[in-house]
Amino acid sequence: MTIKMLVGMMMFALASPAAAQTASAPPLPANPTVAIETSAGPMVVEVYLDKAPVSARNFLRYVDAKRLDGVVFYRTVKPAEKFGFVQFGIQNAPAKMFPPIKHEPTTETGIKHLDGTLSLPRLAPGTARGEFTIMVGDQPSFDADPSKPGDNLGYAAFGRVVEGKDVLLKILDAPTSPTKTLGGSFKGEVPEVPVKIVSAHRIKD
């Protein structure tokens, strides 16, 4: 074997591990997107399966089982122009409920309650099921805050509206009744004519 061949083999051996280390890993699959067709128009939601897997899978479970088809946006809170939140879901209908899920605070997921963020309303941590909230405007008060006393775990954010922000604003701006309530709650926050979800389904790649 010549010296030239030996040097070439040594260089190949040294280069191979480096090449293996720098070889690009296969890309992670994109987060799923969901089309929400409403009586006010369409929206598209990206679901953060990578950052909030428990909360995201919960939402997708309701979508895939068609349990959000036909539900309404039953609550709108609008303390200022283009600011507040809207809420939709199964309204605790026993036939549509899946079991409650583990709470994923924003301190774990890193998902903040920014404009268009989807989140899970709850009572105690670990009670969230099939009710969902969408932020209009940034709302850090919904985030977990360990500096606060008591239950400081906030709400579990898990997705965002990527298309149809105009539809979201239409839902927020819909007139509310001054007298209607839901089981004695949400007075002044119940829409006169609730916007309906006609269908919710995953968008195929």
PDB file of C-alpha atoms in Angstrom:
ATOM      1  CA  MET A   1       0.000   0.000   0.000  1.00  0.00           C
ATOM      2  CA  THR A   2       1.444   3.379  -0.929  1.00  0.00           C
ATOM      3  CA  ILE A   3       1.775   6.269   1.523  1.00  0.00           C
ATOM      4  CA  LYS A   4      -0.650   8.255  -0.625  1.00  0.00           C
ATOM      5  CA  MET A   5      -3.328   5.558  -0.322  1.00  0.00           C
ATOM      6  CA  LEU A   6      -2.756   5.247   3.452  1.00  0.00           C
ATOM      7  CA  VAL A   7      -3.138   9.009   3.999  1.00  0.00           C
ATOM      8  CA  GLY A   8      -6.327   8.996   1.912  1.00  0.00           C
ATOM      9  CA  MET A   9      -7.837   6.193   3.993  1.00  0.00           C
ATOM     10  CA  MET A  10      -6.967   8.020   7.247  1.00  0.00           C
ATOM     11  CA  MET A  11      -8.584  11.228   6.012  1.00  0.00           C
ATOM     12  CA  PHE A  12     -11.741   9.323   5.017  1.00  0.00           C
ATOM     13  CA  ALA A  13     -11.908   7.660   8.454  1.00  0.00           C
ATOM     14  CA  LEU A  14     -11.560  11.009  10.205  1.00  0.00           C
ATOM     15  CA  ALA A  15     -14.121  12.706   7.996  1.00  0.00           C
ATOM     16  CA  SER A  16     -16.788  10.016   8.207  1.00  0.00           C
ATOM     17  CA  PRO A  17     -17.869  10.588  11.870  1.00  0.00           C
ATOM     18  CA  ALA A  18     -18.028  14.327  11.270  1.00  0.00           C
ATOM     19  CA  ALA A  19     -20.158  13.780   8.203  1.00  0.00           C
ATOM     20  CA  ALA A  20     -22.431  11.510  10.185  1.00  0.00           C
ATOM     21  CA  GLN A  21     -22.773  14.110  12.957  1.00  0.00           C
ATOM     22  CA  THR A  22     -23.545  16.952  10.581  1.00  0.00           C
ATOM     23  CA  ALA A  23     -26.025  14.964   8.525  1.00  0.00           C
ATOM     24  CA  SER A  24     -29.402  16.642   8.948  1.00  0.00           C
ATOM     25  CA  ALA A  25     -31.925  14.778  11.088  1.00  0.00           C
ATOM     26  CA  PRO A  26     -35.289  14.083   9.494  1.00  0.00           C
ATOM     27  CA  PRO A  27     -37.595  17.093   9.956  1.00  0.00           C
ATOM     28  CA  LEU A  28     -40.264  16.874  12.614  1.00  0.00           C
ATOM     29  CA  PRO A  29     -43.811  16.524  11.252  1.00  0.00           C
ATOM     30  CA  ALA A  30     -45.711  19.774  11.013  1.00  0.00           C
ATOM     31  CA  ASN A  31     -48.286  20.536  13.663  1.00  0.00           C
ATOM     32  CA  PRO A  32     -51.819  19.623  12.559  1.00  0.00           C
ATOM     33  CA  THR A  33     -54.199  22.304  11.361  1.00  0.00           C
ATOM     34  CA  VAL A  34     -57.957  22.318  11.826  1.00  0.00           C
ATOM     35  CA  ALA A  35     -60.549  24.054   9.670  1.00  0.00           C
ATOM     36  CA  ILE A  36     -63.415  25.479  11.705  1.00  0.00           C
ATOM     37  CA  GLU A  37     -66.378  26.355   9.514  1.00  0.00           C
ATOM     38  CA  THR A  38     -68.725  28.718  11.371  1.00  0.00           C
ATOM     39  CA  SER A  39     -71.940  30.523  10.547  1.00  0.00           C
ATOM     40  CA  ALA A  40     -69.846  33.730  10.572  1.00  0.00           C
ATOM     41  CA  GLY A  41     -67.178  32.368   8.212  1.00  0.00           C
ATOM     42  CA  PRO A  42     -64.151  30.032   8.217  1.00  0.00           C
ATOM     43  CA  MET A  43     -61.131  29.929  10.515  1.00  0.00           C
ATOM     44  CA  VAL A  44     -58.010  27.764  10.480  1.00  0.00           C
ATOM     45  CA  VAL A  45     -56.273  26.754  13.692  1.00  0.00           C
ATOM     46  CA  GLU A  46     -52.758  25.403  14.160  1.00  0.00           C
ATOM     47  CA  VAL A  47     -52.630  22.939  17.060  1.00  0.00           C
ATOM     48  CA  TYR A  48     -49.331  22.838  19.006  1.00  0.00           C
ATOM     49  CA  LEU A  49     -48.970  19.093  19.326  1.00  0.00           C
ATOM     50  CA  ASP A  50     -45.218  19.578  19.751  1.00  0.00           C
ATOM     51  CA  LYS A  51     -45.388  21.934  22.744  1.00  0.00           C
ATOM     52  CA  ALA A  52     -48.664  21.043  24.507  1.00  0.00           C
ATOM     53  CA  PRO A  53     -49.330  17.402  23.567  1.00  0.00           C
ATOM     54  CA  VAL A  54     -51.940  16.638  26.238  1.00  0.00           C
ATOM     55  CA  SER A  55     -54.072  19.719  25.598  1.00  0.00           C
ATOM     56  CA  ALA A  56     -53.619  19.519  21.816  1.00  0.00           C
ATOM     57  CA  ARG A  57     -54.619  15.848  21.677  1.00  0.00           C
ATOM     58  CA  ASN A  58     -57.676  16.636  23.780  1.00  0.00           C
ATOM     59  CA  PHE A  59     -58.837  19.257  21.266  1.00  0.00           C
ATOM     60  CA  LEU A  60     -58.102  16.969  18.316  1.00  0.00           C
ATOM     61  CA  ARG A  61     -60.037  14.175  19.981  1.00  0.00           C
ATOM     62  CA  TYR A  62     -63.171  16.342  20.063  1.00  0.00           C
ATOM     63  CA  VAL A  63     -62.535  17.409  16.457  1.00  0.00           C
ATOM     64  CA  ASP A  64     -61.959  13.870  15.150  1.00  0.00           C
ATOM     65  CA  ALA A  65     -65.031  12.529  16.961  1.00  0.00           C
ATOM     66  CA  LYS A  66     -67.137  15.325  15.372  1.00  0.00           C
ATOM     67  CA  ARG A  67     -68.214  16.458  18.829  1.00  0.00           C
ATOM     68  CA  LEU A  68     -67.659  20.119  17.991  1.00  0.00           C
ATOM     69  CA  ASP A  69     -69.891  20.000  14.918  1.00  0.00           C
ATOM     70  CA  GLY A  70     -73.036  21.945  15.759  1.00  0.00           C
ATOM     71  CA  VAL A  71     -71.794  23.564  18.988  1.00  0.00           C
ATOM     72  CA  VAL A  72     -71.918  27.335  19.429  1.00  0.00           C
ATOM     73  CA  PHE A  73     -69.809  30.215  20.678  1.00  0.00           C
ATOM     74  CA  TYR A  74     -71.828  30.632  23.848  1.00  0.00           C
ATOM     75  CA  ARG A  75     -69.807  33.325  25.597  1.00  0.00           C
ATOM     76  CA  THR A  76     -68.094  36.540  24.514  1.00  0.00           C
ATOM     77  CA  VAL A  77     -66.198  38.858  26.857  1.00  0.00           C
ATOM     78  CA  LYS A  78     -65.284  42.239  25.381  1.00  0.00           C
ATOM     79  CA  PRO A  79     -63.951  44.776  27.904  1.00  0.00           C
ATOM     80  CA  ALA A  80     -62.433  46.900  25.125  1.00  0.00           C
ATOM     81  CA  GLU A  81     -62.429  47.264  21.346  1.00  0.00           C
ATOM     82  CA  LYS A  82     -60.701  44.295  19.688  1.00  0.00           C
ATOM     83  CA  PHE A  83     -59.886  42.841  23.100  1.00  0.00           C
ATOM     84  CA  GLY A  84     -61.381  39.992  25.118  1.00  0.00           C
ATOM     85  CA  PHE A  85     -62.123  36.365  24.407  1.00  0.00           C
ATOM     86  CA  VAL A  86     -64.755  34.049  22.972  1.00  0.00           C
ATOM     87  CA  GLN A  87     -65.696  30.633  24.272  1.00  0.00           C
ATOM     88  CA  PHE A  88     -67.170  27.565  22.588  1.00  0.00           C
ATOM     89  CA  GLY A  89     -67.587  23.880  23.295  1.00  0.00           C
ATOM     90  CA  ILE A  90     -69.864  21.058  24.328  1.00  0.00           C
ATOM     91  CA  GLN A  91     -71.242  22.964  27.340  1.00  0.00           C
ATOM     92  CA  ASN A  92     -70.651  19.909  29.535  1.00  0.00           C
ATOM     93  CA  ALA A  93     -73.109  17.750  27.598  1.00  0.00           C
ATOM     94  CA  PRO A  94     -72.639  14.290  29.178  1.00  0.00           C
ATOM     95  CA  ALA A  95     -73.007  12.432  25.863  1.00  0.00           C
ATOM     96  CA  LYS A  96     -70.147  14.437  24.323  1.00  0.00           C
ATOM     97  CA  MET A  97     -67.694  14.488  27.232  1.00  0.00           C
ATOM     98  CA  PHE A  98     -64.323  12.813  27.228  1.00  0.00           C
ATOM     99  CA  PRO A  99     -62.459  12.400  30.551  1.00  0.00           C
ATOM    100  CA  PRO A 100     -60.712  15.458  32.017  1.00  0.00           C
ATOM    101  CA  ILE A 101     -57.039  15.904  31.215  1.00  0.00           C
ATOM    102  CA  LYS A 102     -53.792  16.774  32.980  1.00  0.00           C
ATOM    103  CA  HIS A 103     -53.152  20.518  33.203  1.00  0.00           C
ATOM    104  CA  GLU A 104     -50.282  21.894  31.098  1.00  0.00           C
ATOM    105  CA  PRO A 105     -49.356  25.354  32.445  1.00  0.00           C
ATOM    106  CA  THR A 106     -47.720  27.931  30.224  1.00  0.00           C
ATOM    107  CA  THR A 107     -44.555  27.709  32.345  1.00  0.00           C
ATOM    108  CA  GLU A 108     -44.115  24.179  30.992  1.00  0.00           C
ATOM    109  CA  THR A 109     -45.233  24.639  27.390  1.00  0.00           C
ATOM    110  CA  GLY A 110     -43.884  28.126  26.744  1.00  0.00           C
ATOM    111  CA  ILE A 111     -47.091  29.020  24.880  1.00  0.00           C
ATOM    112  CA  LYS A 112     -48.329  32.435  25.952  1.00  0.00           C
ATOM    113  CA  HIS A 113     -51.875  33.759  25.730  1.00  0.00           C
ATOM    114  CA  LEU A 114     -51.276  36.064  22.793  1.00  0.00           C
ATOM    115  CA  ASP A 115     -53.766  37.320  20.210  1.00  0.00           C
ATOM    116  CA  GLY A 116     -55.503  34.363  18.547  1.00  0.00           C
ATOM    117  CA  THR A 117     -54.330  31.767  21.067  1.00  0.00           C
ATOM    118  CA  LEU A 118     -56.602  28.815  21.890  1.00  0.00           C
ATOM    119  CA  SER A 119     -56.814  27.771  25.517  1.00  0.00           C
ATOM    120  CA  LEU A 120     -58.689  25.479  27.894  1.00  0.00           C
ATOM    121  CA  PRO A 121     -61.000  27.022  30.492  1.00  0.00           C
ATOM    122  CA  ARG A 122     -61.122  25.047  33.736  1.00  0.00           C
ATOM    123  CA  LEU A 123     -62.089  24.987  37.376  1.00  0.00           C
ATOM    124  CA  ALA A 124     -59.368  23.255  39.416  1.00  0.00           C
ATOM    125  CA  PRO A 125     -56.224  22.164  37.537  1.00  0.00           C
ATOM    126  CA  GLY A 126     -56.938  18.862  35.808  1.00  0.00           C
ATOM    127  CA  THR A 127     -60.663  19.453  35.209  1.00  0.00           C
ATOM    128  CA  ALA A 128     -60.574  20.744  31.612  1.00  0.00           C
ATOM    129  CA  ARG A 129     -62.608  18.775  29.061  1.00  0.00           C
ATOM    130  CA  GLY A 130     -64.428  20.042  25.985  1.00  0.00           C
ATOM    131  CA  GLU A 131     -64.689  23.814  26.444  1.00  0.00           C
ATOM    132  CA  PHE A 132     -62.329  26.103  24.523  1.00  0.00           C
ATOM    133  CA  THR A 133     -61.410  29.789  24.573  1.00  0.00           C
ATOM    134  CA  ILE A 134     -59.831  32.000  21.901  1.00  0.00           C
ATOM    135  CA  MET A 135     -57.980  35.178  22.899  1.00  0.00           C
ATOM    136  CA  VAL A 136     -58.544  38.464  21.127  1.00  0.00           C
ATOM    137  CA  GLY A 137     -55.521  40.578  22.019  1.00  0.00           C
ATOM    138  CA  ASP A 138     -52.591  39.575  24.235  1.00  0.00           C
ATOM    139  CA  GLN A 139     -53.719  38.477  27.696  1.00  0.00           C
ATOM    140  CA  PRO A 140     -50.842  37.584  30.037  1.00  0.00           C
ATOM    141  CA  SER A 141     -53.266  37.313  32.974  1.00  0.00           C
ATOM    142  CA  PHE A 142     -54.246  33.904  31.573  1.00  0.00           C
ATOM    143  CA  ASP A 143     -50.647  32.650  31.834  1.00  0.00           C
ATOM    144  CA  ALA A 144     -49.287  30.742  34.818  1.00  0.00           C
ATOM    145  CA  ASP A 145     -47.549  33.005  37.334  1.00  0.00           C
ATOM    146  CA  PRO A 146     -45.619  31.260  40.142  1.00  0.00           C
ATOM    147  CA  SER A 147     -45.273  34.580  41.990  1.00  0.00           C
ATOM    148  CA  LYS A 148     -49.006  34.707  42.676  1.00  0.00           C
ATOM    149  CA  PRO A 149     -50.602  33.068  45.727  1.00  0.00           C
ATOM    150  CA  GLY A 150     -52.998  30.130  45.573  1.00  0.00           C
ATOM    151  CA  ASP A 151     -53.870  28.571  42.224  1.00  0.00           C
ATOM    152  CA  ASN A 152     -51.334  30.316  40.029  1.00  0.00           C
ATOM    153  CA  LEU A 153     -51.165  27.756  37.218  1.00  0.00           C
ATOM    154  CA  GLY A 154     -53.189  29.793  34.712  1.00  0.00           C
ATOM    155  CA  TYR A 155     -54.837  28.155  31.731  1.00  0.00           C
ATOM    156  CA  ALA A 156     -53.463  25.662  29.197  1.00  0.00           C
ATOM    157  CA  ALA A 157     -52.744  27.261  25.816  1.00  0.00           C
ATOM    158  CA  PHE A 158     -52.412  24.821  22.938  1.00  0.00           C
ATOM    159  CA  GLY A 159     -52.944  26.480  19.538  1.00  0.00           C
ATOM    160  CA  ARG A 160     -53.602  29.642  17.557  1.00  0.00           C
ATOM    161  CA  VAL A 161     -55.811  31.000  14.814  1.00  0.00           C
ATOM    162  CA  VAL A 162     -53.681  31.255  11.651  1.00  0.00           C
ATOM    163  CA  GLU A 163     -56.469  32.237   9.244  1.00  0.00           C
ATOM    164  CA  GLY A 164     -59.788  33.970   9.800  1.00  0.00           C
ATOM    165  CA  LYS A 165     -58.949  36.641  12.380  1.00  0.00           C
ATOM    166  CA  ASP A 166     -61.721  38.735  10.813  1.00  0.00           C
ATOM    167  CA  VAL A 167     -64.196  35.957  11.647  1.00  0.00           C
ATOM    168  CA  LEU A 168     -62.912  35.873  15.218  1.00  0.00           C
ATOM    169  CA  LEU A 169     -63.598  39.600  15.526  1.00  0.00           C
ATOM    170  CA  LYS A 170     -67.105  39.130  14.106  1.00  0.00           C
ATOM    171  CA  ILE A 171     -67.811  36.591  16.843  1.00  0.00           C
ATOM    172  CA  LEU A 172     -66.447  38.929  19.527  1.00  0.00           C
ATOM    173  CA  ASP A 173     -68.465  41.869  18.168  1.00  0.00           C
ATOM    174  CA  ALA A 174     -71.797  40.019  17.976  1.00  0.00           C
ATOM    175  CA  PRO A 175     -74.421  41.607  20.268  1.00  0.00           C
ATOM    176  CA  THR A 176     -74.845  40.060  23.709  1.00  0.00           C
ATOM    177  CA  SER A 177     -77.990  39.894  25.802  1.00  0.00           C
ATOM    178  CA  PRO A 178     -78.145  42.062  28.935  1.00  0.00           C
ATOM    179  CA  THR A 179     -80.314  39.465  30.702  1.00  0.00           C
ATOM    180  CA  LYS A 180     -79.486  35.979  29.386  1.00  0.00           C
ATOM    181  CA  THR A 181     -77.327  33.655  31.473  1.00  0.00           C
ATOM    182  CA  LEU A 182     -76.014  30.101  31.244  1.00  0.00           C
ATOM    183  CA  GLY A 183     -77.097  28.319  34.391  1.00  0.00           C
ATOM    184  CA  GLY A 184     -77.114  31.620  36.229  1.00  0.00           C
ATOM    185  CA  SER A 185     -73.609  32.600  35.053  1.00  0.00           C
ATOM    186  CA  PHE A 186     -72.118  34.890  32.381  1.00  0.00           C
ATOM    187  CA  LYS A 187     -74.814  37.566  32.549  1.00  0.00           C
ATOM    188  CA  GLY A 188     -74.118  40.158  29.867  1.00  0.00           C
ATOM    189  CA  GLU A 189     -71.750  37.768  28.070  1.00  0.00           C
ATOM    190  CA  VAL A 190     -74.217  35.470  26.301  1.00  0.00           C
ATOM    191  CA  PRO A 191     -74.691  36.262  22.581  1.00  0.00           C
ATOM    192  CA  GLU A 192     -78.180  37.169  21.410  1.00  0.00           C
ATOM    193  CA  VAL A 193     -77.685  34.910  18.372  1.00  0.00           C
ATOM    194  CA  PRO A 194     -74.744  32.542  18.990  1.00  0.00           C
ATOM    195  CA  VAL A 195     -72.375  31.819  16.118  1.00  0.00           C
ATOM    196  CA  LYS A 196     -72.517  28.119  15.272  1.00  0.00           C
ATOM    197  CA  ILE A 197     -69.686  25.770  14.346  1.00  0.00           C
ATOM    198  CA  VAL A 198     -70.976  23.993  11.256  1.00  0.00           C
ATOM    199  CA  SER A 199     -68.013  21.630  11.162  1.00  0.00           C
ATOM    200  CA  ALA A 200     -64.477  21.224  12.501  1.00  0.00           C
ATOM    201  CA  HIS A 201     -62.056  18.883  10.768  1.00  0.00           C
ATOM    202  CA  ARG A 202     -58.358  18.354  10.258  1.00  0.00           C
ATOM    203  CA  ILE A 203     -56.803  19.733   7.083  1.00  0.00           C
ATOM    204  CA  LYS A 204     -54.993  16.997   5.199  1.00  0.00           C
ATOM    205  CA  ASP A 205     -51.420  17.718   4.060  1.00  0.00           C
TER     206      ASP A 205
END
